[in-house]
Structure formats: structure tokens, C-alpha cells
Short mmCIF file of C-alpha atoms and ligand atoms in Angstrom, two decimals:
data_model
loop_
_atom_site.label_atom_id
_atom_site.label_comp_id
_atom_site.label_asym_id
_atom_site.label_seq_id
_atom_site.Cartn_x
_atom_site.Cartn_y
_atom_site.Cartn_z
CA MET I 143 19.64 7.11 14.13
CA SER I 144 22.84 5.61 15.54
CA THR I 145 21.88 5.29 19.21
CA PRO I 146 22.53 1.64 20.15
CA SER I 147 19.40 -0.17 21.12
CA PRO I 148 19.05 -1.60 24.62
CA ASP I 149 17.16 -4.45 22.96
CA PRO I 150 19.41 -7.52 23.10
CA ALA I 151 19.60 -9.40 19.84
CA SER I 152 19.35 -12.59 21.85
CA GLY I 153 15.64 -11.82 22.34
CA LYS I 154 15.12 -12.56 18.66
CA LEU I 155 14.55 -15.84 16.85
CA TRP I 156 18.06 -15.50 15.43
CA GLY I 157 19.94 -14.09 18.44
CA GLY I 158 22.57 -16.83 18.86
CA ARG I 159 25.32 -15.51 16.63
CA PHE I 160 24.96 -11.95 17.88
CA THR I 161 26.63 -10.65 21.00
CA GLY I 162 25.28 -7.17 21.29
CA SER I 163 22.15 -5.34 20.55
CA VAL I 164 20.21 -4.27 17.50
CA ASN I 165 20.01 -0.65 16.67
CA ALA I 166 16.57 0.53 17.75
CA ALA I 167 16.00 2.40 14.52
CA LEU I 168 16.94 -0.67 12.48
CA HIS I 169 14.65 -2.83 14.57
CA ALA I 170 11.73 -0.53 13.87
CA PHE I 171 12.81 -0.12 10.25
CA GLN I 172 12.89 -3.81 9.46
CA ALA I 173 9.98 -4.95 11.60
CA SER I 174 6.98 -6.13 9.61
CA LEU I 175 4.60 -6.88 12.47
CA PRO I 176 2.63 -3.64 12.01
CA PHE I 177 1.47 -4.87 8.60
CA ASP I 178 1.96 -8.65 8.57
CA MET I 179 -0.06 -9.09 11.76
CA ARG I 180 -3.13 -9.29 9.58
CA MET I 181 -1.86 -12.73 8.48
CA TRP I 182 -1.99 -14.14 12.03
CA ARG I 183 -4.75 -16.63 11.28
CA GLU I 184 -2.89 -17.94 8.23
CA ASP I 185 0.34 -18.16 10.24
CA ILE I 186 -1.36 -20.25 12.93
CA THR I 187 -3.23 -22.42 10.40
CA ALA I 188 -0.04 -23.18 8.47
CA SER I 189 1.85 -23.83 11.71
CA ILE I 190 -0.82 -26.30 12.84
CA ALA I 191 -0.52 -28.18 9.53
CA HIS I 192 3.28 -28.17 9.89
CA ALA I 193 3.11 -29.41 13.51
CA ARG I 194 0.72 -32.22 12.53
CA MET I 195 3.04 -33.27 9.74
CA LEU I 196 6.05 -33.27 12.10
CA GLY I 197 4.13 -35.70 14.31
CA ALA I 198 2.83 -37.87 11.48
CA THR I 199 6.32 -38.33 10.03
CA GLY I 200 7.90 -39.08 13.40
CA ILE I 201 10.14 -36.01 13.23
CA LEU I 202 8.54 -35.03 16.55
CA SER I 203 6.79 -37.41 18.93
CA SER I 204 3.04 -37.46 18.65
CA ALA I 205 2.81 -36.01 22.17
CA GLU I 206 5.00 -33.05 21.15
CA SER I 207 3.09 -32.56 17.95
CA GLN I 208 -0.20 -32.63 19.87
CA GLN I 209 1.10 -30.11 22.42
CA LEU I 210 2.01 -27.74 19.61
CA VAL I 211 -1.34 -28.18 17.84
CA ASP I 212 -3.30 -27.70 21.07
CA GLY I 213 -1.25 -24.65 21.98
CA LEU I 214 -1.73 -23.08 18.55
CA GLU I 215 -5.45 -23.79 18.57
CA ALA I 216 -5.78 -22.25 22.02
CA LEU I 217 -3.87 -19.20 20.77
CA ARG I 218 -6.18 -18.89 17.79
CA ALA I 219 -9.23 -19.06 20.05
CA GLU I 220 -7.72 -16.52 22.43
CA TRP I 221 -6.73 -14.00 19.75
CA THR I 222 -10.04 -14.38 17.99
CA HIS I 223 -11.51 -13.12 21.24
CA THR I 224 -8.96 -10.56 22.39
CA GLY I 225 -7.23 -9.47 19.21
CA LEU I 226 -3.45 -9.48 18.91
CA PRO I 227 -1.21 -8.25 21.74
CA VAL I 228 0.68 -5.08 20.97
CA ASN I 229 4.38 -5.85 21.24
CA ASP I 230 7.70 -5.26 19.56
CA GLN I 231 8.30 -8.65 17.96
CA GLU I 232 9.75 -8.21 14.51
CA ASP I 233 7.10 -10.11 12.58
CA ILE I 234 3.98 -12.23 12.90
CA HIS I 235 6.00 -15.45 12.84
CA SER I 236 8.08 -14.33 15.83
CA LEU I 237 4.97 -13.16 17.64
CA VAL I 238 3.20 -16.51 17.21
CA GLU I 239 6.23 -18.54 18.22
CA SER I 240 7.12 -16.43 21.24
CA THR I 241 3.53 -16.37 22.50
CA LEU I 242 3.29 -20.11 22.01
CA ARG I 243 6.41 -20.51 24.11
CA GLU I 244 4.77 -18.52 26.91
CA ARG I 245 1.81 -20.89 26.77
CA VAL I 246 3.33 -24.34 26.18
CA GLY I 247 6.94 -23.90 27.21
CA ALA I 248 10.11 -25.18 25.59
CA VAL I 249 8.38 -27.53 23.16
CA ALA I 250 7.40 -24.40 21.19
CA GLY I 251 11.03 -24.31 20.12
CA LYS I 252 10.47 -27.50 18.13
CA LEU I 253 7.81 -26.03 15.87
CA HIS I 254 10.40 -24.48 13.59
CA THR I 255 12.05 -27.86 12.82
CA ALA I 256 12.38 -28.30 9.04
CA ARG I 257 10.95 -24.84 8.41
CA SER I 258 12.23 -21.33 7.80
CA ARG I 259 10.47 -18.02 7.90
CA ASN I 260 11.21 -17.87 4.18
CA ASP I 261 8.88 -20.74 3.26
CA GLN I 262 6.58 -19.83 6.14
CA VAL I 263 5.94 -16.26 5.00
CA ALA I 264 5.42 -17.36 1.40
CA THR I 265 2.84 -19.87 2.63
CA ASP I 266 1.02 -17.37 4.85
CA PHE I 267 0.95 -14.79 2.10
CA ARG I 268 -0.47 -17.23 -0.44
CA LEU I 269 -3.15 -18.33 2.01
CA TYR I 270 -4.04 -14.72 2.71
CA LEU I 271 -4.28 -13.76 -0.96
CA ARG I 272 -6.28 -16.92 -1.68
CA ASN I 273 -8.93 -15.60 0.70
CA GLY I 274 -8.51 -12.22 -0.96
CA CYS I 275 -9.31 -13.79 -4.34
CA ASP I 276 -12.48 -15.31 -2.91
CA ALA I 277 -13.53 -11.98 -1.43
CA LEU I 278 -12.83 -10.23 -4.73
CA ASP I 279 -14.84 -12.78 -6.67
CA ALA I 280 -17.87 -12.41 -4.40
CA THR I 281 -17.67 -8.61 -4.49
CA LEU I 282 -17.26 -8.53 -8.27
CA GLN I 283 -20.32 -10.74 -8.55
CA GLY I 284 -22.24 -8.36 -6.29
CA LEU I 285 -21.47 -5.45 -8.61
CA GLN I 286 -22.42 -7.52 -11.65
CA ARG I 287 -25.78 -8.23 -10.06
CA ALA I 288 -26.36 -4.56 -9.35
CA LEU I 289 -25.53 -3.73 -12.99
CA LEU I 290 -27.90 -6.45 -14.23
CA ALA I 291 -30.69 -5.08 -12.06
CA SER I 292 -30.05 -1.56 -13.32
CA ALA I 293 -29.99 -2.76 -16.94
CA GLU I 294 -33.37 -4.37 -16.41
CA LEU I 295 -34.78 -1.32 -14.68
CA HIS I 296 -33.59 0.94 -17.53
CA ILE I 297 -34.23 -1.42 -20.42
CA ASP I 298 -36.21 1.24 -22.33
CA VAL I 299 -33.69 4.08 -21.96
CA VAL I 300 -32.17 5.21 -25.27
CA MET I 301 -29.10 7.44 -25.19
CA PRO I 302 -26.31 8.52 -27.49
CA GLY I 303 -23.48 6.04 -27.89
CA PHE I 304 -20.08 7.65 -28.37
CA THR I 305 -16.85 7.23 -30.21
CA HIS I 306 -14.23 9.93 -29.62
CA LEU I 307 -16.78 11.30 -27.13
CA GLN I 308 -18.77 12.49 -30.17
CA HIS I 309 -22.32 11.28 -30.77
CA ALA I 310 -21.91 8.11 -32.84
CA GLN I 311 -25.08 6.00 -32.84
CA PRO I 312 -27.84 5.70 -30.27
CA VAL I 313 -27.72 2.71 -27.92
CA LEU I 314 -29.76 1.32 -25.06
CA ALA I 315 -28.49 2.35 -21.63
CA ALA I 316 -28.97 -1.31 -20.63
CA HIS I 317 -26.56 -2.30 -23.40
CA HIS I 318 -24.00 0.15 -22.05
CA LEU I 319 -24.37 -1.16 -18.50
CA LEU I 320 -24.08 -4.76 -19.70
CA ALA I 321 -20.73 -3.96 -21.30
CA TYR I 322 -19.39 -3.59 -17.75
CA VAL I 323 -20.94 -6.88 -16.65
CA TRP I 324 -18.81 -8.65 -19.28
CA MET I 325 -15.68 -6.74 -18.27
CA LEU I 326 -16.19 -7.74 -14.67
CA GLY I 327 -16.76 -11.31 -15.86
CA ARG I 328 -13.27 -11.29 -17.37
CA ASP I 329 -11.97 -9.79 -14.12
CA ARG I 330 -13.44 -12.74 -12.25
CA GLU I 331 -11.75 -15.12 -14.68
CA ARG I 332 -8.43 -13.39 -14.06
CA VAL I 333 -8.89 -13.56 -10.30
CA ALA I 334 -9.72 -17.27 -10.58
CA ASP I 335 -6.68 -17.75 -12.76
CA ALA I 336 -4.41 -15.97 -10.29
CA ARG I 337 -5.94 -18.03 -7.50
CA GLY I 338 -5.17 -21.24 -9.38
CA ARG I 339 -1.49 -20.38 -9.73
CA LEU I 340 -1.06 -19.08 -6.20
CA ASN I 341 -2.65 -22.18 -4.73
CA ARG I 342 0.60 -24.13 -4.60
CA LEU I 343 2.55 -24.90 -1.45
CA PRO I 344 6.00 -23.38 -0.72
CA LEU I 345 6.28 -24.84 2.80
CA GLY I 346 8.97 -27.50 2.99
CA ALA I 347 11.42 -25.48 0.95
CA ALA I 348 12.84 -24.38 4.31
CA ALA I 349 15.35 -21.53 3.92
CA LEU I 350 16.10 -22.20 0.24
CA ALA I 351 17.51 -25.69 -0.26
CA GLY I 352 15.01 -28.06 1.31
CA THR I 353 15.69 -30.01 4.50
CA LYS I 354 17.22 -33.28 5.67
CA PHE I 355 14.15 -34.11 7.75
CA PRO I 356 11.74 -36.63 6.16
CA ILE I 357 8.89 -34.12 5.79
CA ASP I 358 5.63 -34.85 3.99
CA ARG I 359 4.84 -31.82 1.87
CA GLU I 360 1.86 -33.46 0.20
CA MET I 361 0.22 -33.91 3.59
CA VAL I 362 0.70 -30.23 4.42
CA ALA I 363 -0.65 -29.26 1.00
CA ARG I 364 -3.77 -31.37 1.57
CA GLU I 365 -4.32 -29.95 5.06
CA LEU I 366 -4.07 -26.39 3.80
CA GLY I 367 -6.10 -26.95 0.63
CA PHE I 368 -3.22 -26.29 -1.77
CA ALA I 369 -3.70 -28.01 -5.13
CA ALA I 370 -0.01 -28.80 -5.58
CA VAL I 371 3.44 -28.58 -4.03
CA LEU I 372 6.01 -26.21 -5.56
CA GLU I 373 8.68 -28.41 -7.11
CA ASN I 374 11.78 -26.27 -6.63
CA SER I 375 12.77 -25.05 -3.18
CA LEU I 376 14.59 -21.99 -4.52
CA ASP I 377 11.59 -21.00 -6.61
CA ALA I 378 9.26 -21.70 -3.69
CA VAL I 379 10.85 -19.07 -1.42
CA ALA I 380 11.81 -16.54 -4.11
CA ASP I 381 8.64 -16.49 -6.23
CA ARG I 382 6.20 -13.61 -5.94
CA ASP I 383 4.69 -13.99 -9.42
CA PHE I 384 1.42 -14.82 -7.70
CA ALA I 385 1.40 -11.44 -5.98
CA VAL I 386 2.12 -9.68 -9.28
CA GLU I 387 -0.73 -11.55 -10.93
CA PHE I 388 -3.00 -10.69 -8.04
CA LEU I 389 -2.07 -7.01 -8.36
CA ALA I 390 -2.52 -7.12 -12.11
CA ALA I 391 -6.00 -8.55 -11.66
CA CYS I 392 -6.80 -5.80 -9.12
CA SER I 393 -5.40 -3.19 -11.50
CA LEU I 394 -7.69 -4.28 -14.31
CA VAL I 395 -10.70 -4.24 -11.99
CA MET I 396 -9.76 -0.71 -10.97
CA MET I 397 -9.23 0.38 -14.57
CA HIS I 398 -12.76 -0.82 -15.36
CA LEU I 399 -14.22 0.89 -12.31
CA SER I 400 -12.38 4.08 -13.19
CA ARG I 401 -13.76 4.15 -16.73
CA PHE I 402 -17.25 3.57 -15.39
CA CYS I 403 -16.86 6.24 -12.72
CA GLU I 404 -15.64 8.71 -15.33
CA GLU I 405 -18.87 8.05 -17.22
CA LEU I 406 -21.01 8.44 -14.11
CA ILE I 407 -19.31 11.76 -13.40
CA LEU I 408 -20.05 12.94 -16.95
CA TRP I 409 -23.60 11.64 -16.96
CA ALA I 410 -24.36 13.30 -13.63
CA SER I 411 -23.01 16.68 -14.79
CA GLN I 412 -25.35 19.51 -15.75
CA GLU I 413 -24.16 19.23 -19.37
CA PHE I 414 -25.46 15.66 -19.64
CA PHE I 415 -27.87 15.33 -16.72
CA TRP I 416 -28.78 11.79 -17.75
CA VAL I 417 -28.49 10.17 -14.36
CA ASP I 418 -29.40 10.99 -10.82
CA LEU I 419 -26.79 9.52 -8.50
CA PRO I 420 -27.99 8.41 -5.08
CA GLU I 421 -27.62 11.23 -2.59
CA GLU I 422 -25.88 9.02 -0.04
CA TYR I 423 -22.97 8.56 -2.46
CA CYS I 424 -22.51 12.29 -3.07
CA THR I 425 -21.38 15.18 -0.93
CA GLY I 426 -22.02 18.91 -0.84
CA SER I 427 -19.88 22.00 -0.88
CA SER I 428 -19.03 24.14 2.13
CA ILE I 429 -19.56 27.30 0.09
CA MET I 430 -21.83 26.48 -2.86
CA PRO I 431 -25.18 25.35 -1.51
CA GLN I 432 -26.39 23.85 -4.78
CA LYS I 433 -23.58 21.30 -5.14
CA LYS I 434 -24.12 17.55 -5.21
CA ASN I 435 -20.68 16.23 -6.04
CA PRO I 436 -20.06 12.65 -7.21
CA ASP I 437 -17.24 12.17 -4.69
CA GLY I 438 -17.54 8.39 -4.54
CA ALA I 439 -16.99 8.06 -8.28
CA GLU I 440 -14.18 10.64 -8.31
CA LEU I 441 -12.34 8.97 -5.47
CA ILE I 442 -12.54 5.58 -7.16
CA ARG I 443 -11.06 7.12 -10.30
CA GLY I 444 -8.31 8.60 -8.10
CA LYS I 445 -7.59 5.42 -6.17
CA THR I 446 -7.03 3.56 -9.43
CA GLY I 447 -3.65 5.26 -9.74
CA ARG I 448 -2.71 4.02 -6.33
CA VAL I 449 -3.45 0.37 -7.20
CA PHE I 450 -1.48 0.72 -10.46
CA GLY I 451 1.35 2.06 -8.27
CA ASP I 452 1.12 -1.03 -6.07
CA LEU I 453 1.60 -3.22 -9.15
CA LEU I 454 4.52 -1.19 -10.48
CA GLY I 455 6.14 -1.10 -7.05
CA MET I 456 5.98 -4.88 -6.78
CA LEU I 457 7.43 -5.48 -10.25
CA THR I 458 10.22 -3.00 -9.62
CA MET I 459 11.02 -4.49 -6.22
CA LEU I 460 11.38 -7.93 -7.81
CA LYS I 461 13.35 -7.16 -10.94
CA GLY I 462 16.85 -7.14 -9.51
CA LEU I 463 16.60 -9.88 -6.89
CA PRO I 464 19.01 -12.79 -7.04
CA LEU I 465 17.65 -16.13 -5.83
CA ALA I 466 16.51 -17.00 -3.28
CA TYR I 467 15.02 -15.01 -0.38
CA ASN I 468 16.01 -11.37 0.07
CA LYS I 469 14.60 -9.00 2.64
CA ASP I 470 13.34 -6.82 -0.18
CA LEU I 471 10.58 -9.41 -0.51
CA GLN I 472 9.07 -8.14 2.72
CA GLU I 473 7.91 -5.15 0.67
CA ASP I 474 5.46 -7.45 -1.12
CA LYS I 475 2.80 -7.26 1.56
CA GLU I 476 1.82 -3.65 2.03
CA SER I 477 1.18 -3.14 -1.67
CA ALA I 478 -0.84 -6.33 -2.04
CA PHE I 479 -2.87 -5.57 1.09
CA ASP I 480 -3.44 -2.00 -0.03
CA ALA I 481 -4.57 -3.15 -3.47
CA LEU I 482 -6.91 -5.71 -1.96
CA ASP I 483 -8.45 -3.30 0.54
CA THR I 484 -8.76 -0.53 -2.04
CA THR I 485 -10.25 -2.71 -4.75
CA LEU I 486 -12.79 -4.29 -2.40
CA ALA I 487 -13.83 -0.88 -1.04
CA CYS I 488 -14.16 0.59 -4.53
CA LEU I 489 -16.25 -2.36 -5.71
CA GLU I 490 -18.57 -1.96 -2.75
CA ILE I 491 -19.01 1.77 -3.26
CA THR I 492 -19.64 1.27 -6.99
CA THR I 493 -22.26 -1.37 -6.19
CA GLY I 494 -24.05 1.09 -3.91
CA MET I 495 -23.94 3.85 -6.52
CA VAL I 496 -25.26 1.58 -9.26
CA SER I 497 -28.08 0.27 -7.08
CA GLY I 498 -29.31 3.76 -6.29
CA MET I 499 -28.64 5.38 -9.69
CA ARG I 500 -31.63 6.34 -11.85
CA PHE I 501 -31.53 7.39 -15.49
CA ARG I 502 -33.51 10.45 -16.52
CA ARG I 503 -35.10 8.81 -19.57
CA GLU I 504 -36.30 12.05 -21.17
CA ARG I 505 -32.94 13.76 -20.80
CA ALA I 506 -31.00 10.86 -22.27
CA LEU I 507 -33.36 10.75 -25.26
CA ALA I 508 -33.39 14.53 -25.63
CA ALA I 509 -29.62 14.44 -26.01
CA LEU I 510 -30.21 12.83 -29.43
CA ALA I 511 -32.64 15.49 -30.63
CA GLY I 512 -31.24 17.51 -33.48
CA ASP I 513 -28.08 15.44 -33.82
CA MET I 514 -26.65 13.50 -36.76
CA SER I 515 -26.41 10.07 -35.14
CA ALA I 516 -28.74 8.52 -37.75
CA ALA I 517 -26.27 9.21 -40.58
CA THR I 518 -25.14 5.57 -40.83
CA GLU I 519 -28.81 4.61 -41.37
CA ILE I 520 -28.97 6.69 -44.55
CA ALA I 521 -25.79 5.05 -45.83
CA ASP I 522 -27.07 1.56 -44.91
CA TYR I 523 -30.43 2.33 -46.60
CA LEU I 524 -28.68 3.14 -49.87
CA ALA I 525 -26.23 0.24 -49.57
CA GLN I 526 -29.15 -2.14 -49.14
CA GLN I 527 -30.34 -0.96 -52.55
CA GLY I 528 -27.04 -1.90 -54.14
CA VAL I 529 -25.12 1.37 -53.86
CA PRO I 530 -21.52 0.56 -52.85
CA PHE I 531 -21.18 1.45 -49.16
CA ARG I 532 -18.35 3.91 -49.80
CA GLU I 533 -20.57 5.88 -52.20
CA ALA I 534 -23.59 5.61 -49.90
CA HIS I 535 -21.40 6.95 -47.07
CA HIS I 536 -20.50 9.93 -49.25
CA VAL I 537 -24.14 10.72 -50.07
CA SER I 538 -25.09 10.51 -46.39
CA GLY I 539 -22.20 12.84 -45.57
CA GLU I 540 -23.53 15.39 -48.06
CA ILE I 541 -26.95 15.21 -46.43
CA VAL I 542 -25.34 15.76 -43.00
CA ARG I 543 -23.63 18.86 -44.40
CA ALA I 544 -26.91 20.15 -45.80
CA ALA I 545 -28.71 19.51 -42.51
CA GLU I 546 -25.98 21.34 -40.63
CA ALA I 547 -26.32 24.29 -43.02
CA GLN I 548 -30.06 24.39 -42.39
CA GLY I 549 -29.62 24.05 -38.63
CA LYS I 550 -31.59 20.82 -38.55
CA GLY I 551 -30.99 17.40 -37.09
CA LEU I 552 -31.01 14.47 -39.53
CA ALA I 553 -34.35 13.17 -38.26
CA GLU I 554 -35.89 16.56 -39.07
CA MET I 555 -34.87 16.46 -42.72
CA THR I 556 -37.78 16.17 -45.16
CA LEU I 557 -37.95 14.02 -48.25
CA ALA I 558 -37.55 17.13 -50.37
CA ASP I 559 -34.42 18.08 -48.40
CA MET I 560 -32.79 14.72 -49.07
CA GLN I 561 -33.95 13.56 -52.51
CA PRO I 562 -31.61 15.89 -54.43
CA PHE I 563 -28.70 13.82 -53.10
CA SER I 564 -29.98 10.45 -54.39
CA PRO I 565 -32.95 9.34 -56.47
CA LEU I 566 -33.07 6.16 -54.39
CA ILE I 567 -34.24 8.07 -51.30
CA ARG I 568 -37.98 7.59 -50.78
CA GLU I 569 -40.62 8.10 -48.11
CA ASP I 570 -39.74 4.82 -46.36
CA LEU I 571 -36.36 6.24 -45.22
CA LEU I 572 -37.95 8.82 -42.90
CA PRO I 573 -39.23 6.52 -40.11
CA LEU I 574 -35.85 4.77 -40.02
CA LEU I 575 -34.15 7.89 -38.67
CA SER I 576 -35.74 8.19 -35.23
CA PRO I 577 -33.46 7.11 -32.33
CA HIS I 578 -35.73 4.20 -31.38
CA ALA I 579 -35.77 2.95 -34.99
CA VAL I 580 -32.00 3.25 -35.25
CA VAL I 581 -31.58 1.23 -32.06
CA ALA I 582 -34.16 -1.36 -33.15
CA ALA I 583 -32.30 -1.89 -36.42
CA LYS I 584 -29.11 -3.12 -34.72
CA THR I 585 -30.23 -6.73 -34.63
CA SER I 586 -26.88 -8.47 -35.09
CA ARG I 587 -25.70 -10.76 -32.30
CA GLY I 588 -24.33 -8.56 -29.50
CA GLY I 589 -26.04 -5.50 -30.98
CA THR I 590 -28.15 -2.91 -29.21
CA ALA I 591 -31.64 -3.82 -30.57
CA PRO I 592 -33.99 -4.37 -27.61
CA GLU I 593 -34.59 -8.05 -28.33
CA ARG I 594 -30.84 -8.66 -28.64
CA VAL I 595 -30.21 -6.82 -25.39
CA ARG I 596 -32.84 -8.96 -23.67
CA GLU I 597 -31.09 -12.08 -24.94
CA GLN I 598 -27.80 -10.63 -23.77
CA LEU I 599 -29.27 -9.99 -20.33
CA ASP I 600 -30.18 -13.68 -20.08
CA ARG I 601 -26.70 -14.75 -21.16
CA ALA I 602 -25.07 -12.26 -18.79
CA ARG I 603 -27.23 -13.50 -15.92
CA ALA I 604 -26.18 -17.09 -16.62
CA MET I 605 -22.53 -16.01 -16.80
CA VAL I 606 -22.76 -14.11 -13.49
CA ASP I 607 -24.33 -17.09 -11.75
CA GLY I 608 -21.74 -19.41 -13.26
CA GLU I 609 -24.22 -21.44 -15.31
N1 LIG Q 787 9.00 -10.54 7.62
C1 LIG Q 787 9.68 -11.32 6.64
C2 LIG Q 787 9.03 -11.11 5.26
O1 LIG Q 787 7.98 -10.62 5.24
C3 LIG Q 787 9.60 -12.78 6.98
C4 LIG Q 787 10.71 -13.60 6.40
C5 LIG Q 787 11.98 -13.28 7.08
N2 LIG Q 787 13.06 -14.08 6.62
C6 LIG Q 787 14.32 -13.75 6.84
N3 LIG Q 787 15.22 -14.54 6.39
N4 LIG Q 787 14.64 -12.64 7.44
O2 LIG Q 787 9.59 -11.40 4.24
#
């Protein structure tokens, strides 16, 4: 650990006040290039905007500004082609500046006028996550579309709806799938919300206090597509609320995916056997030849914990930091990148699973045979005739008990079986107890009756397409 590094500190952006060398282990320990290199495009884009502004304000001559812009554009073209060079610069900002110096010479040293890595990294990171928000939105929409298509395909599938994982009342499978379309709609709102608040410019805050140079922050904001300029230089370099919000939005997406995947895993099990998951999203067992395991869904459920961890890590990293910049803030990137990569991958896998998933209509319906999920219908039937609901509920409960004692499902009970419990029970109750009738009766807005679900599909489609 303590071997002195041969690497002279003077090779760094900040080498002037150091005489000796940086410990090699510390250099490796504090370097962020291995993970912040993915922000190289944002670093160059923001540097080009900064260089243009330095020229426009007369802080640099227009020739110098143009040299910097040309050099940075050439670098962008080159790296787009070749990828990034592997080297031991400490971060992406150092790599861009030192490579620019190799290309355009000493003028590269003027790029950092009126700028610090503190406002630079905050700017790059916001630009990167802004793209991340756009990618998330598109991917969320893709999954919504797959769910809509599946809801349409399975519009006639009736299955038990649950509370407490006990049969509650039958619902349409399409209704169940649409529930997720609305959840993902809220996720998209949250992503858009996070995007709105992160789309403000830190650049120009310099290290923490602003700068004496007559910079034009509004110009840089316009060039980079930021909607506003952050008003306080200390806040600009110290704030990572936007990253927390981004991670919170990812966490909620993952929580939704995890709940859905848990359901897919249950539905695909032999106990339920309601859905057939696409083979290409399952794997087999090395010992049990019959296995078709829902690995995709399980892994998404598992990765949810990891994204929650990214959020908690970020909050914990921030909670004790005095203003303004502290090196701790460098820990913001890996968790945000991990959450973005993980959430995008999980959304894509879920979309594939949903597109290929088929309900086994007969099995889903058969799950209702012999159950008591029509009990609320009996209570509603009596309540409609003026019996107070509480009393009607009691009568229906007694009928459930009798059915259980006879080993029958509610729909199999005869008039003679039920009439002893209430003189108001007549022949017309019997057809109301079949699963399809129970579903058809739920005609309230947002309910599971087929015509309501069709309306809901139309509304969901309009919501997904932003109409
Ligand atoms: N790699 C650093 C980060 O990610 C860049 C900012 C460095 N600033 C500094 N004062 N050391 O936060």
C-alpha cells in the first residue's frame, strides 16, 4: 500500500503545488476514469459549449475559441471511431484535456478558464442522466405497448383476483395486465419530473464561488439544452438531488417489475399453470430434464434489491457532506449508472417475456371452479333488495359455510341449498354466480366488466401514446 509511486504529481491537472509523487495505490483508488469514461461525449459537448462561450464573451480570442472547438470536435469524431484510449489519467476531464493538448498544443490549457472540474462533472452527469431519462421513457413505453397488446390478445381470459393471495373475486386477465400499464405511466411521469429538475445548468459555478470572468451562463445553458441556470454556485456544485430522484424513479420502476415478475413466477408454476412463458426467456436444469425455469423473471426480482441499494447508497453518501464539493460525490456515478443499466435491461427482458407470454384460458378459468369467489354477489343480491349490507354479508357467509360443509363451490349450490338462509333468495340468483357473470357485473368506472375494460384499454392506449 505504502510504496511511493513513480508517477510525478506534476503530470496531473493540479500538479503545481506538489513536489513529489502520488502514491500509486491512492492514484488507482481515487481515479474515476474506469467508470466516468462513459461520460466522454457529454464532457466534450459541455467543453465545446464552454469554449464557444469563452470566445463569445471575449474571455478568449475568437481564434483561440475556434481552435478549442475544432480540436474537441475532431476528438469526438476520432473517439467515435476508435473508442477511448486506455490510459491512467485520473478522470474523464483530465483525459479530454490532456488529449486535446496533444492535438492542439498549449491553447488547450485555456479551456479550463472560468471552470472547475466541480461544475464540469456536475454538468456532464446531468447531461448523461438526461439521456438516461429519455432512454427510460422510451423503454417504459415499449413495455406498456407489450402489455396493451397482451391485454387485447387475452381480453376474454377470466381468472381469480386475489387479496391476501386468497381467491377474492374473479377479474379479467386484461384488467390485471392494464393495472401495470398505469403503474408504468406513473413511472414515466416520475422520470419526466426528475428530468425537469435535473435539466438545470451548474456550469459557471466554477469551484464553488463563481468566477471573476464575465461568463455567459445563459448562452451555455441554451447551447446544451438546459432549461435554466442554477442560481447558487455552492448549490450548483454540491447538489445531487437530481441523482437521488433519478434513482428513486428507477427504484419504483424496479419495484413494479418485481411485483409483476413475482406474479409471472407464480402463474407459470405447476400449482397455477395459467401462463406459458416464452421458452427463450426460461432456462433448464442440469439435472432435472423437465425443468423450464422462469429465470428472467426471478433475476429481475433479484436485481430490484440492487437498485434499491443504489438509492440507499446515494442518500447515505450525501447525508453528512458539508458544502460544497467533496470527493465523496464521486461515488454518485457508479450507483446511478448501475441503476440505469439494470433498469433498462430489466424493462427490455420484461417486454420480451410479456410479448411471448400466453395465458392458458381453460386453466385460469378452472382455478375458479368450486371456489367461493361469488360470495359478494349473494350479499349484493340481498342488499339490492333492501337488506342492510352488513346483514346480507352475514347471510352470504352462512351460505359459504354450508357450501364448504357440503364440499361444493358456491356456483354449485342449488336454490334449495340456499333458500333456508333467506326467503329473498330466488331462482334469478343462480345465473349471477358464474365467474363470467360476476365479472360482467362489475360495471363501475375502472371495474373489471368487459365493456369497462375495453374502455380502459382505449384510455390506456391514449395515455401511452401521450394523447
Ligand atoms: N472525478 C471527480 C468526480 O467525479 C471529478 C471532480 C473532481 N474535483 C475535485 N475537486 N477533485 O467527482
